[in-house]
PDB file of C-alpha atoms in Angstrom:
ATOM      1  CA  THR A   1      81.415  59.339  26.744  1.00 46.00           C
ATOM      2  CA  ARG A   2      79.744  56.840  29.289  1.00 49.00           C
ATOM      3  CA  LEU A   3      79.735  57.480  32.688  1.00 51.00           C
ATOM      4  CA  ARG A   4      79.055  54.738  35.654  1.00 60.00           C
ATOM      5  CA  ALA A   5      79.135  54.705  39.229  1.00 67.00           C
ATOM      6  CA  LEU A   6      80.266  51.814  41.015  1.00 77.00           C
ATOM      7  CA  PRO A   7      80.106  51.474  45.036  1.00 82.00           C
ATOM      8  CA  GLU A   8      83.095  52.726  46.728  1.00 86.00           C
ATOM      9  CA  SER A   9      83.442  49.264  48.239  1.00 88.00           C
ATOM     10  CA  GLN A  10      83.704  47.604  45.083  1.00 88.00           C
ATOM     11  CA  PRO A  11      87.383  46.818  43.866  1.00 89.00           C
ATOM     12  CA  ARG A  12      88.451  48.579  40.748  1.00 87.00           C
ATOM     13  CA  PHE A  13      91.454  49.939  39.122  1.00 89.00           C
ATOM     14  CA  ALA A  14      90.273  53.816  39.697  1.00 84.00           C
ATOM     15  CA  LEU A  15      93.078  55.359  37.508  1.00 85.00           C
ATOM     16  CA  TYR A  16      91.770  53.246  34.514  1.00 81.00           C
ATOM     17  CA  ASP A  17      87.986  52.588  35.121  1.00 72.00           C
ATOM     18  CA  ASN A  18      86.005  54.422  32.393  1.00 62.00           C
ATOM     19  CA  HIS A  19      88.913  56.089  30.315  1.00 64.00           C
ATOM     20  CA  PRO A  20      88.766  53.786  27.147  1.00 60.00           C
ATOM     21  CA  GLN A  21      85.358  55.165  26.974  1.00 61.00           C
ATOM     22  CA  ARG A  22      86.401  58.670  26.498  1.00 65.00           C
ATOM     23  CA  LEU A  23      85.710  60.642  23.256  1.00 69.00           C
ATOM     24  CA  VAL A  24      86.769  63.975  22.991  1.00 72.00           C
ATOM     25  CA  LEU A  25      87.305  66.974  20.472  1.00 80.00           C
ATOM     26  CA  THR A  26      90.457  69.041  20.502  1.00 85.00           C
ATOM     27  CA  THR A  27      91.577  72.334  18.859  1.00 88.00           C
ATOM     28  CA  SER A  28      95.070  73.549  18.799  1.00 90.00           C
ATOM     29  CA  LEU A  29      97.059  76.172  17.322  1.00 93.00           C
ATOM     30  CA  ALA A  30     100.662  77.148  17.408  1.00 93.00           C
ATOM     31  CA  PHE A  31     103.175  80.012  16.734  1.00 92.00           C
ATOM     32  CA  GLU A  32     106.754  80.392  15.837  1.00 92.00           C
ATOM     33  CA  ILE A  33     107.337  83.483  17.935  1.00 94.00           C
ATOM     34  CA  VAL A  34     111.222  83.613  17.137  1.00 94.00           C
ATOM     35  CA  PRO A  35     112.383  81.746  14.061  1.00 91.00           C
ATOM     36  CA  GLU A  36     113.976  78.391  15.190  1.00 88.00           C
ATOM     37  CA  ILE A  37     114.396  79.687  18.637  1.00 93.00           C
ATOM     38  CA  LEU A  38     111.026  80.104  20.243  1.00 95.00           C
ATOM     39  CA  SER A  39     107.446  78.408  19.735  1.00 96.00           C
ATOM     40  CA  VAL A  40     104.350  78.489  21.613  1.00 96.00           C
ATOM     41  CA  GLY A  41     101.296  76.226  21.288  1.00 96.00           C
ATOM     42  CA  VAL A  42      97.762  76.485  22.882  1.00 96.00           C
ATOM     43  CA  GLY A  43      94.839  74.194  22.758  1.00 94.00           C
ATOM     44  CA  LEU A  44      91.325  73.587  23.964  1.00 92.00           C
ATOM     45  CA  THR A  45      89.574  70.119  24.698  1.00 88.00           C
ATOM     46  CA  TYR A  46      85.674  69.708  24.668  1.00 84.00           C
ATOM     47  CA  LEU A  47      83.683  67.281  26.617  1.00 80.00           C
ATOM     48  CA  SER A  48      80.298  67.177  27.806  1.00 80.00           C
ATOM     49  CA  ASP A  49      78.455  67.338  31.365  1.00 82.00           C
ATOM     50  CA  THR A  50      75.004  65.761  31.386  1.00 83.00           C
ATOM     51  CA  ARG A  51      72.031  66.819  33.711  1.00 86.00           C
ATOM     52  CA  GLY A  52      68.840  65.122  33.217  1.00 89.00           C
ATOM     53  CA  ARG A  53      65.503  64.919  35.343  1.00 90.00           C
ATOM     54  CA  LEU A  54      62.679  62.597  35.105  1.00 90.00           C
ATOM     55  CA  ASN A  55      59.462  64.794  36.225  1.00 91.00           C
ATOM     56  CA  VAL A  56      56.546  62.657  36.936  1.00 90.00           C
ATOM     57  CA  THR A  57      53.177  64.129  38.162  1.00 90.00           C
ATOM     58  CA  GLY A  58      49.760  62.747  38.824  1.00 86.00           C
ATOM     59  CA  GLU A  59      48.261  60.647  41.689  1.00 85.00           C
ATOM     60  CA  VAL A  60      49.731  58.094  43.776  1.00 82.00           C
ATOM     61  CA  ASP A  61      47.466  55.444  45.694  1.00 82.00           C
ATOM     62  CA  LEU A  62      48.982  54.874  49.019  1.00 77.00           C
ATOM     63  CA  LEU A  63      47.416  51.523  49.447  1.00 81.00           C
ATOM     64  CA  ASP A  64      46.732  50.105  45.709  1.00 79.00           C
ATOM     65  CA  ALA A  65      49.174  50.647  43.050  1.00 76.00           C
ATOM     66  CA  ALA A  66      46.251  49.991  40.547  1.00 77.00           C
ATOM     67  CA  GLY A  67      44.920  53.312  41.434  1.00 77.00           C
ATOM     68  CA  THR A  68      48.093  55.243  40.798  1.00 82.00           C
ATOM     69  CA  GLU A  69      47.871  57.354  37.619  1.00 83.00           C
ATOM     70  CA  LEU A  70      51.296  59.232  36.674  1.00 84.00           C
ATOM     71  CA  ILE A  71      52.625  61.113  33.550  1.00 89.00           C
ATOM     72  CA  ALA A  72      56.389  61.285  32.790  1.00 88.00           C
ATOM     73  CA  ALA A  73      58.510  63.863  31.164  1.00 90.00           C
ATOM     74  CA  VAL A  74      62.078  63.902  30.312  1.00 90.00           C
ATOM     75  CA  ASP A  75      64.640  67.108  30.486  1.00 87.00           C
ATOM     76  CA  VAL A  76      68.091  66.275  29.412  1.00 87.00           C
ATOM     77  CA  ASP A  77      70.845  68.997  29.305  1.00 85.00           C
ATOM     78  CA  PHE A  78      74.224  68.704  27.698  1.00 82.00           C
ATOM     79  CA  SER A  79      76.604  71.262  29.117  1.00 82.00           C
ATOM     80  CA  ALA A  80      80.074  71.892  27.411  1.00 80.00           C
ATOM     81  CA  VAL A  81      83.142  71.140  29.414  1.00 81.00           C
ATOM     82  CA  ARG A  82      86.358  72.802  28.304  1.00 86.00           C
ATOM     83  CA  TYR A  83      89.968  72.779  29.540  1.00 89.00           C
ATOM     84  CA  PRO A  84      92.988  74.526  28.170  1.00 93.00           C
ATOM     85  CA  SER A  85      96.467  73.338  27.421  1.00 94.00           C
ATOM     86  CA  PHE A  86      99.665  75.389  26.805  1.00 95.00           C
ATOM     87  CA  GLY A  87     103.046  74.555  25.578  1.00 96.00           C
ATOM     88  CA  VAL A  88     106.539  76.378  25.115  1.00 97.00           C
ATOM     89  CA  MET A  89     109.292  75.026  23.134  1.00 96.00           C
ATOM     90  CA  PHE A  90     112.992  76.919  23.439  1.00 96.00           C
ATOM     91  CA  THR A  91     115.704  75.918  21.068  1.00 95.00           C
ATOM     92  CA  PRO A  92     118.936  77.467  22.727  1.00 94.00           C
ATOM     93  CA  HIS A  93     121.131  75.431  20.415  1.00 92.00           C
ATOM     94  CA  PRO A  94     120.296  73.835  17.309  1.00 90.00           C
ATOM     95  CA  ARG A  95     120.610  70.367  18.725  1.00 92.00           C
ATOM     96  CA  LEU A  96     119.169  71.285  22.026  1.00 95.00           C
ATOM     97  CA  ARG A  97     115.144  71.716  22.644  1.00 96.00           C
ATOM     98  CA  VAL A  98     113.631  72.492  25.640  1.00 97.00           C
ATOM     99  CA  GLY A  99     109.829  72.043  26.251  1.00 97.00           C
ATOM    100  CA  LEU A 100     107.163  73.186  28.985  1.00 97.00           C
ATOM    101  CA  ALA A 101     103.758  71.997  28.744  1.00 97.00           C
ATOM    102  CA  TYR A 102     100.769  72.759  30.721  1.00 97.00           C
ATOM    103  CA  ARG A 103      97.479  70.677  30.994  1.00 95.00           C
ATOM    104  CA  GLU A 104      94.438  71.883  33.229  1.00 94.00           C
ATOM    105  CA  GLU A 105      92.326  69.284  35.049  1.00 92.00           C
ATOM    106  CA  PHE A 106      88.971  68.113  34.159  1.00 85.00           C
ATOM    107  CA  ASP A 107      86.236  65.781  35.148  1.00 84.00           C
ATOM    108  CA  LEU A 108      82.646  64.946  33.880  1.00 81.00           C
ATOM    109  CA  THR A 109      79.788  65.285  35.935  1.00 84.00           C
ATOM    110  CA  LEU A 110      76.624  62.959  35.526  1.00 84.00           C
ATOM    111  CA  ASP A 111      73.607  64.574  37.285  1.00 88.00           C
ATOM    112  CA  LEU A 112      70.437  62.420  37.047  1.00 88.00           C
ATOM    113  CA  GLY A 113      67.074  62.671  39.288  1.00 91.00           C
ATOM    114  CA  VAL A 114      63.513  61.590  39.584  1.00 91.00           C
ATOM    115  CA  ILE A 115      60.981  64.198  40.608  1.00 92.00           C
ATOM    116  CA  VAL A 116      57.519  62.842  41.570  1.00 88.00           C
ATOM    117  CA  THR A 117      54.775  65.613  42.465  1.00 90.00           C
ATOM    118  CA  GLY A 118      51.380  65.264  42.885  1.00 85.00           C
ATOM    119  CA  ASP A 119      48.574  63.928  45.395  1.00 85.00           C
ATOM    120  CA  ILE A 120      48.514  61.010  47.630  1.00 84.00           C
ATOM    121  CA  VAL A 121      45.383  59.435  47.657  1.00 84.00           C
ATOM    122  CA  THR A 122      43.440  56.233  48.757  1.00 83.00           C
ATOM    123  CA  ASN A 123      40.950  54.338  46.617  1.00 79.00           C
ATOM    124  CA  GLY A 124      42.387  55.868  43.610  1.00 67.00           C
ATOM    125  CA  ALA A 125      41.052  53.257  41.148  1.00 69.00           C
ATOM    126  CA  THR A 126      37.334  54.472  41.946  1.00 75.00           C
ATOM    127  CA  SER A 127      36.517  57.469  44.121  1.00 77.00           C
ATOM    128  CA  PRO A 128      39.999  58.866  45.277  1.00 78.00           C
ATOM    129  CA  ILE A 129      39.940  60.450  48.619  1.00 82.00           C
ATOM    130  CA  PRO A 130      42.936  62.799  49.050  1.00 81.00           C
ATOM    131  CA  LEU A 131      45.361  62.588  51.967  1.00 83.00           C
ATOM    132  CA  VAL A 132      48.178  64.976  50.877  1.00 84.00           C
ATOM    133  CA  GLU A 133      48.009  67.594  48.198  1.00 83.00           C
ATOM    134  CA  ASP A 134      51.031  68.723  46.134  1.00 84.00           C
ATOM    135  CA  ALA A 135      53.512  65.706  48.015  1.00 86.00           C
ATOM    136  CA  ARG A 136      57.010  65.587  46.514  1.00 88.00           C
ATOM    137  CA  LEU A 137      59.679  63.292  46.239  1.00 88.00           C
ATOM    138  CA  GLU A 138      63.133  64.054  44.655  1.00 91.00           C
ATOM    139  CA  VAL A 139      65.950  61.399  44.161  1.00 90.00           C
ATOM    140  CA  THR A 140      69.335  62.731  42.567  1.00 91.00           C
ATOM    141  CA  SER A 141      72.273  60.992  41.835  1.00 87.00           C
ATOM    142  CA  THR A 142      75.504  62.891  41.305  1.00 87.00           C
ATOM    143  CA  ASN A 143      78.600  60.987  39.949  1.00 83.00           C
ATOM    144  CA  THR A 144      82.036  62.763  38.799  1.00 81.00           C
ATOM    145  CA  ASN A 145      84.376  60.625  36.770  1.00 77.00           C
ATOM    146  CA  LEU A 146      87.254  60.527  34.202  1.00 79.00           C
ATOM    147  CA  PHE A 147      88.994  62.719  36.221  1.00 85.00           C
ATOM    148  CA  SER A 148      92.520  63.843  34.691  1.00 88.00           C
ATOM    149  CA  PRO A 149      94.697  66.002  37.128  1.00 93.00           C
ATOM    150  CA  ARG A 150      96.314  69.279  36.372  1.00 95.00           C
ATOM    151  CA  GLN A 151      99.688  68.461  34.864  1.00 96.00           C
ATOM    152  CA  LEU A 152     102.959  70.349  34.156  1.00 97.00           C
ATOM    153  CA  THR A 153     105.702  68.832  32.361  1.00 97.00           C
ATOM    154  CA  LEU A 154     109.327  69.622  31.611  1.00 98.00           C
ATOM    155  CA  GLY A 155     111.260  67.999  28.836  1.00 97.00           C
ATOM    156  CA  LEU A 156     114.512  68.109  27.114  1.00 97.00           C
ATOM    157  CA  ALA A 157     115.605  66.584  23.707  1.00 96.00           C
ATOM    158  CA  TRP A 158     119.137  66.493  22.040  1.00 96.00           C
ATOM    159  CA  LEU A 159     119.178  66.088  18.475  1.00 94.00           C
ATOM    160  CA  GLY A 160     121.569  64.343  15.721  1.00 90.00           C
ATOM    161  CA  GLU A 161     122.273  65.405  12.348  1.00 86.00           C
ATOM    162  CA  GLU A 162     119.175  66.227  10.141  1.00 80.00           C
ATOM    163  CA  ALA A 163     118.026  63.278   7.857  1.00 69.00           C
ATOM    164  CA  MET A 164     114.796  62.739   5.894  1.00 60.00           C
ATOM    165  CA  GLY A 165     112.544  65.787   5.976  1.00 60.00           C
ATOM    166  CA  GLY A 166     114.600  67.593   8.412  1.00 71.00           C
ATOM    167  CA  ARG A 167     114.110  64.863  10.892  1.00 79.00           C
ATOM    168  CA  PRO A 168     117.154  64.354  13.132  1.00 87.00           C
ATOM    169  CA  CYS A 169     119.096  60.833  12.499  1.00 88.00           C
ATOM    170  CA  PHE A 170     118.620  60.469  16.345  1.00 92.00           C
ATOM    171  CA  SER A 171     117.231  61.874  19.287  1.00 95.00           C
ATOM    172  CA  VAL A 172     117.680  61.357  23.057  1.00 97.00           C
ATOM    173  CA  THR A 173     114.527  62.843  24.995  1.00 97.00           C
ATOM    174  CA  ALA A 174     113.916  63.060  28.943  1.00 98.00           C
ATOM    175  CA  GLU A 175     111.099  64.679  30.644  1.00 97.00           C
ATOM    176  CA  LEU A 176     109.482  64.933  34.161  1.00 98.00           C
ATOM    177  CA  GLY A 177     105.962  65.444  34.780  1.00 97.00           C
ATOM    178  CA  TRP A 178     103.974  66.667  37.855  1.00 98.00           C
ATOM    179  CA  TYR A 179     100.259  65.431  38.149  1.00 97.00           C
ATOM    180  CA  GLN A 180      97.879  66.829  40.911  1.00 97.00           C
ATOM    181  CA  TRP A 181      96.039  63.673  41.946  1.00 95.00           C
ATOM    182  CA  SER A 182      95.205  65.318  45.290  1.00 95.00           C
ATOM    183  CA  ARG A 183      92.299  66.871  43.806  1.00 93.00           C
ATOM    184  CA  MET A 184      90.647  64.229  42.706  1.00 91.00           C
ATOM    185  CA  ARG A 185      87.094  63.544  43.816  1.00 88.00           C
ATOM    186  CA  SER A 186      85.337  60.397  44.941  1.00 88.00           C
ATOM    187  CA  PRO A 187      83.987  58.676  41.601  1.00 85.00           C
ATOM    188  CA  THR A 188      81.256  57.031  43.587  1.00 85.00           C
ATOM    189  CA  ALA A 189      77.788  58.612  43.137  1.00 84.00           C
ATOM    190  CA  LEU A 190      76.266  60.831  45.723  1.00 86.00           C
ATOM    191  CA  LEU A 191      72.564  59.876  46.394  1.00 86.00           C
ATOM    192  CA  SER A 192      70.220  62.711  47.835  1.00 89.00           C
ATOM    193  CA  THR A 193      66.521  62.202  48.522  1.00 90.00           C
ATOM    194  CA  GLU A 194      63.902  64.672  49.616  1.00 89.00           C
ATOM    195  CA  LEU A 195      60.166  63.910  50.390  1.00 88.00           C
ATOM    196  CA  ASP A 196      57.330  65.981  51.433  1.00 87.00           C
ATOM    197  CA  ALA A 197      54.515  63.901  52.461  1.00 83.00           C
ATOM    198  CA  GLY A 198      52.429  66.610  54.338  1.00 82.00           C
ATOM    199  CA  SER A 199      51.078  65.096  57.723  1.00 78.00           C
ATOM    200  CA  LEU A 200      51.779  61.443  56.621  1.00 79.00           C
ATOM    201  CA  PRO A 201      54.544  59.959  58.882  1.00 80.00           C
ATOM    202  CA  LEU A 202      56.856  58.977  56.373  1.00 78.00           C
ATOM    203  CA  SER A 203      60.406  59.737  55.954  1.00 80.00           C
ATOM    204  CA  ILE A 204      63.771  58.651  53.998  1.00 84.00           C
ATOM    205  CA  PRO A 205      66.876  58.226  55.898  1.00 84.00           C
ATOM    206  CA  PRO A 206      70.040  60.472  54.569  1.00 83.00           C
ATOM    207  CA  ASN A 207      72.367  58.722  52.150  1.00 82.00           C
ATOM    208  CA  PRO A 208      76.164  58.527  53.342  1.00 83.00           C
ATOM    209  CA  THR A 209      78.573  60.835  51.825  1.00 86.00           C
ATOM    210  CA  PRO A 210      81.211  59.095  49.561  1.00 88.00           C
ATOM    211  CA  THR A 211      84.608  58.694  51.148  1.00 88.00           C
ATOM    212  CA  ALA A 212      87.353  61.295  49.755  1.00 90.00           C
ATOM    213  CA  PRO A 213      89.878  58.823  47.968  1.00 91.00           C
ATOM    214  CA  GLY A 214      92.866  60.667  49.560  1.00 92.00           C
ATOM    215  CA  PHE A 215      95.114  60.449  46.475  1.00 95.00           C
ATOM    216  CA  SER A 216      98.429  62.546  46.496  1.00 96.00           C
ATOM    217  CA  ASP A 217     100.191  64.522  43.816  1.00 97.00           C
ATOM    218  CA  ILE A 218     103.239  62.412  41.849  1.00 97.00           C
ATOM    219  CA  LEU A 219     106.217  63.063  39.768  1.00 98.00           C
ATOM    220  CA  ILE A 220     106.732  61.002  36.697  1.00 97.00           C
ATOM    221  CA  PRO A 221     110.022  60.492  34.949  1.00 98.00           C
ATOM    222  CA  ARG A 222     110.264  59.356  31.342  1.00 98.00           C
ATOM    223  CA  ILE A 223     113.095  58.741  28.959  1.00 98.00           C
ATOM    224  CA  GLY A 224     113.114  57.854  25.185  1.00 97.00           C
ATOM    225  CA  TYR A 225     115.505  57.108  22.292  1.00 97.00           C
ATOM    226  CA  GLU A 226     115.055  57.174  18.478  1.00 95.00           C
ATOM    227  CA  GLN A 227     117.512  56.218  16.023  1.00 94.00           C
ATOM    228  CA  ALA A 228     117.781  55.939  12.185  1.00 92.00           C
ATOM    229  CA  VAL A 229     118.560  52.408  10.985  1.00 92.00           C
ATOM    230  CA  VAL A 230     117.988  53.016   7.266  1.00 89.00           C
ATOM    231  CA  MET A 231     118.731  56.477   5.544  1.00 84.00           C
ATOM    232  CA  THR A 232     118.308  56.665   1.591  1.00 83.00           C
ATOM    233  CA  PRO A 233     116.981  59.354  -0.528  1.00 79.00           C
ATOM    234  CA  ASN A 234     113.546  57.718  -0.736  1.00 82.00           C
ATOM    235  CA  VAL A 235     113.268  55.632   2.404  1.00 86.00           C
ATOM    236  CA  SER A 236     114.020  55.960   6.013  1.00 87.00           C
ATOM    237  CA  LEU A 237     113.549  53.598   8.935  1.00 92.00           C
ATOM    238  CA  PHE A 238     113.734  54.575  12.538  1.00 94.00           C
ATOM    239  CA  VAL A 239     113.338  52.512  15.869  1.00 96.00           C
ATOM    240  CA  ARG A 240     112.438  53.849  18.929  1.00 96.00           C
ATOM    241  CA  ALA A 241     112.447  52.923  22.817  1.00 97.00           C
ATOM    242  CA  GLY A 242     111.518  54.484  26.062  1.00 97.00           C
ATOM    243  CA  ALA A 243     110.538  54.043  29.584  1.00 98.00           C
ATOM    244  CA  PHE A 244     108.926  55.418  32.553  1.00 98.00           C
ATOM    245  CA  TYR A 245     108.010  55.023  36.175  1.00 98.00           C
ATOM    246  CA  GLU A 246     104.712  56.148  37.563  1.00 96.00           C
ATOM    247  CA  PRO A 247     104.484  56.033  41.239  1.00 97.00           C
ATOM    248  CA  SER A 248     100.688  55.415  42.556  1.00 95.00           C
ATOM    249  CA  PRO A 249      98.792  58.343  43.803  1.00 96.00           C
ATOM    250  CA  ALA A 250      96.489  56.115  45.675  1.00 94.00           C
ATOM    251  CA  PRO A 251      96.925  55.222  49.230  1.00 94.00           C
ATOM    252  CA  ALA A 252      96.777  51.522  50.505  1.00 92.00           C
ATOM    253  CA  GLN A 253      92.988  50.617  50.654  1.00 93.00           C
ATOM    254  CA  THR A 254      92.642  49.917  54.284  1.00 93.00           C
ATOM    255  CA  GLY A 255      89.192  51.417  55.090  1.00 92.00           C
ATOM    256  CA  VAL A 256      85.862  51.215  53.137  1.00 91.00           C
ATOM    257  CA  THR A 257      87.159  52.055  49.595  1.00 92.00           C
ATOM    258  CA  ASN A 258      88.783  50.070  47.118  1.00 93.00           C
ATOM    259  CA  PHE A 259      90.273  52.521  44.751  1.00 92.00           C
ATOM    260  CA  VAL A 260      93.151  50.100  43.494  1.00 93.00           C
ATOM    261  CA  ASP A 261      96.210  51.174  42.097  1.00 93.00           C
ATOM    262  CA  GLY A 262      99.944  50.409  42.279  1.00 94.00           C
ATOM    263  CA  ASP A 263     103.306  51.374  41.315  1.00 96.00           C
ATOM    264  CA  LYS A 264     104.041  51.043  37.456  1.00 97.00           C
ATOM    265  CA  LEU A 265     106.901  50.550  35.521  1.00 97.00           C
ATOM    266  CA  GLY A 266     106.402  50.923  31.369  1.00 97.00           C
ATOM    267  CA  PHE A 267     108.392  50.229  28.345  1.00 97.00           C
ATOM    268  CA  GLY A 268     107.569  51.435  24.846  1.00 97.00           C
ATOM    269  CA  PHE A 269     108.945  50.432  21.407  1.00 97.00           C
ATOM    270  CA  GLY A 270     108.261  51.643  17.966  1.00 96.00           C
ATOM    271  CA  LEU A 271     109.175  51.956  14.208  1.00 96.00           C
ATOM    272  CA  ALA A 272     108.678  54.938  12.064  1.00 93.00           C
ATOM    273  CA  LEU A 273     109.040  54.367   8.297  1.00 92.00           C
ATOM    274  CA  GLY A 274     109.348  57.356   6.200  1.00 87.00           C
ATOM    275  CA  LEU A 275     108.491  57.531   2.401  1.00 85.00           C
ATOM    276  CA  ALA A 276     109.848  60.491   0.242  1.00 80.00           C
ATOM    277  CA  ASP A 277     108.665  61.369  -3.206  1.00 73.00           C
ATOM    278  CA  PHE A 278     105.452  59.464  -2.531  1.00 63.00           C
ATOM    279  CA  SER A 279     103.301  61.108  -5.029  1.00 63.00           C
ATOM    280  CA  GLU A 280     103.005  64.568  -6.773  1.00 67.00           C
ATOM    281  CA  VAL A 281     100.422  65.429  -4.505  1.00 64.00           C
ATOM    282  CA  PHE A 282     102.328  64.824  -1.684  1.00 65.00           C
ATOM    283  CA  PRO A 283     105.960  65.653  -2.353  1.00 68.00           C
ATOM    284  CA  ARG A 284     107.121  65.697   1.488  1.00 74.00           C
ATOM    285  CA  PRO A 285     107.638  62.389   3.295  1.00 79.00           C
ATOM    286  CA  LEU A 286     104.597  60.054   4.261  1.00 84.00           C
ATOM    287  CA  TRP A 287     105.296  58.406   7.688  1.00 89.00           C
ATOM    288  CA  ILE A 288     103.701  55.237   8.881  1.00 92.00           C
ATOM    289  CA  GLU A 289     104.431  54.831  12.418  1.00 95.00           C
ATOM    290  CA  VAL A 290     103.514  51.870  14.950  1.00 96.00           C
ATOM    291  CA  SER A 291     104.264  51.375  18.523  1.00 96.00           C
ATOM    292  CA  ALA A 292     103.881  49.050  21.439  1.00 97.00           C
ATOM    293  CA  LEU A 293     103.672  49.771  24.960  1.00 96.00           C
ATOM    294  CA  TRP A 294     104.063  47.184  28.053  1.00 97.00           C
ATOM    295  CA  THR A 295     103.268  48.592  31.546  1.00 96.00           C
ATOM    296  CA  THR A 296     103.355  46.380  34.710  1.00 97.00           C
ATOM    297  CA  MET A 297     101.865  47.100  38.026  1.00 95.00           C
ATOM    298  CA  PHE A 298     103.695  45.992  40.950  1.00 96.00           C
ATOM    299  CA  GLU A 299     102.091  43.954  43.595  1.00 95.00           C
ATOM    300  CA  ARG A 300     100.636  45.492  46.432  1.00 95.00           C
ATOM    301  CA  ARG A 301      99.097  44.513  49.603  1.00 94.00           C
ATOM    302  CA  HIS A 302      95.864  45.929  51.214  1.00 94.00           C
ATOM    303  CA  ASP A 303      94.990  44.820  54.542  1.00 94.00           C
ATOM    304  CA  LYS A 304      91.736  46.011  55.841  1.00 94.00           C
ATOM    305  CA  THR A 305      91.723  47.765  59.434  1.00 93.00           C
ATOM    306  CA  ASP A 306      88.331  46.195  59.951  1.00 92.00           C
ATOM    307  CA  PRO A 307      88.409  42.553  60.370  1.00 90.00           C
ATOM    308  CA  ALA A 308      84.698  42.367  59.337  1.00 90.00           C
ATOM    309  CA  ASP A 309      85.180  44.194  56.297  1.00 91.00           C
ATOM    310  CA  PRO A 310      83.024  42.731  53.520  1.00 90.00           C
ATOM    311  CA  THR A 311      85.839  42.744  50.858  1.00 91.00           C
ATOM    312  CA  GLY A 312      88.872  41.680  53.098  1.00 92.00           C
ATOM    313  CA  ASP A 313      92.641  41.726  52.449  1.00 94.00           C
ATOM    314  CA  TYR A 314      93.772  41.270  49.065  1.00 94.00           C
ATOM    315  CA  LEU A 315      96.732  41.889  46.701  1.00 94.00           C
ATOM    316  CA  SER A 316      96.750  43.872  43.580  1.00 93.00           C
ATOM    317  CA  SER A 317      98.960  43.717  40.438  1.00 94.00           C
ATOM    318  CA  GLY A 318      98.580  43.527  37.034  1.00 92.00           C
ATOM    319  CA  ASP A 319      99.962  44.025  33.101  1.00 94.00           C
ATOM    320  CA  PHE A 320      99.122  46.108  30.455  1.00 91.00           C
ATOM    321  CA  PHE A 321      99.888  45.849  26.633  1.00 93.00           C
ATOM    322  CA  GLY A 322      98.732  48.393  24.153  1.00 93.00           C
ATOM    323  CA  LEU A 323      99.256  48.844  20.454  1.00 94.00           C
ATOM    324  CA  SER A 324      99.015  52.064  18.373  1.00 93.00           C
ATOM    325  CA  SER A 325      99.514  52.978  14.629  1.00 94.00           C
ATOM    326  CA  SER A 326      99.381  56.180  12.920  1.00 93.00           C
ATOM    327  CA  LEU A 327      99.669  57.580   9.001  1.00 90.00           C
ATOM    328  CA  ARG A 328     100.972  61.058   8.793  1.00 84.00           C
ATOM    329  CA  PHE A 329     101.342  63.326   5.806  1.00 79.00           C
ATOM    330  CA  GLU A 330     103.606  66.330   5.974  1.00 71.00           C
ATOM    331  CA  PHE A 331     102.503  69.644   3.982  1.00 69.00           C
TER     332      PHE A 331
END
């Protein structure tokens, strides 16, 4: 996973930013506690934080760079980040399913720094004259990114009669998800510097603390429908459609930050082709699935309170289009 830290004043779609660059490893396990009535599932997803330091030692010539002699070493540590997910499905009626899912929040931390220790001298190229012994300069950059909020989702599904492989001939689904965006930290890097130059009159001014994004929690409703259009002993074809509305967790960007976002409306469409008796190796159906998602972000105006703001007032909007496909074997 690659992280980047943009200035908080640079306009960017904060909810998307680095997310396409994420690669995760997920393990999961499910149990049927009461046959055909109650099932539970648990999962654990792994990512990695990064902490690295460039350690530099030697002599620094205060007046002549040619007299500086430094030796560098790199120390990098990758720490595993784990976050769980849980799910429960209850079937009070053969055609009704009720599901509840929970996903823990996570973000990744990129903590990088440079530590320079050594003596400060003059005339280092020939006969060094020490000015300060064991001086130290440390510069660190800490950035949290790829934040995913804590989620709790309640879903309902009404199913039709069974078709190929026990799949219902139609299904109607609805869900409501809660997303805790209020815990999101600023995706801008926090820079810190420490300088110990002994008696030399050298100092580094403190760096400003990134502004809190001020996001809020949101509720996202979703609906979906699947219908069989072809049903034969060996071939089944299902069509799908769905929609969702996602209010923006981000406030209007009137201050120094430009974490741009807006309310979104999305529509999805898909096809699922099932092939039975595909081979003796795979006696159960083979499923080929394709889907498309179109999301529009409504236009939103961001008027700055400071008339001298370098970014100025602006409008934000956008459209997103995505495609996906999958190949699934049932055992």
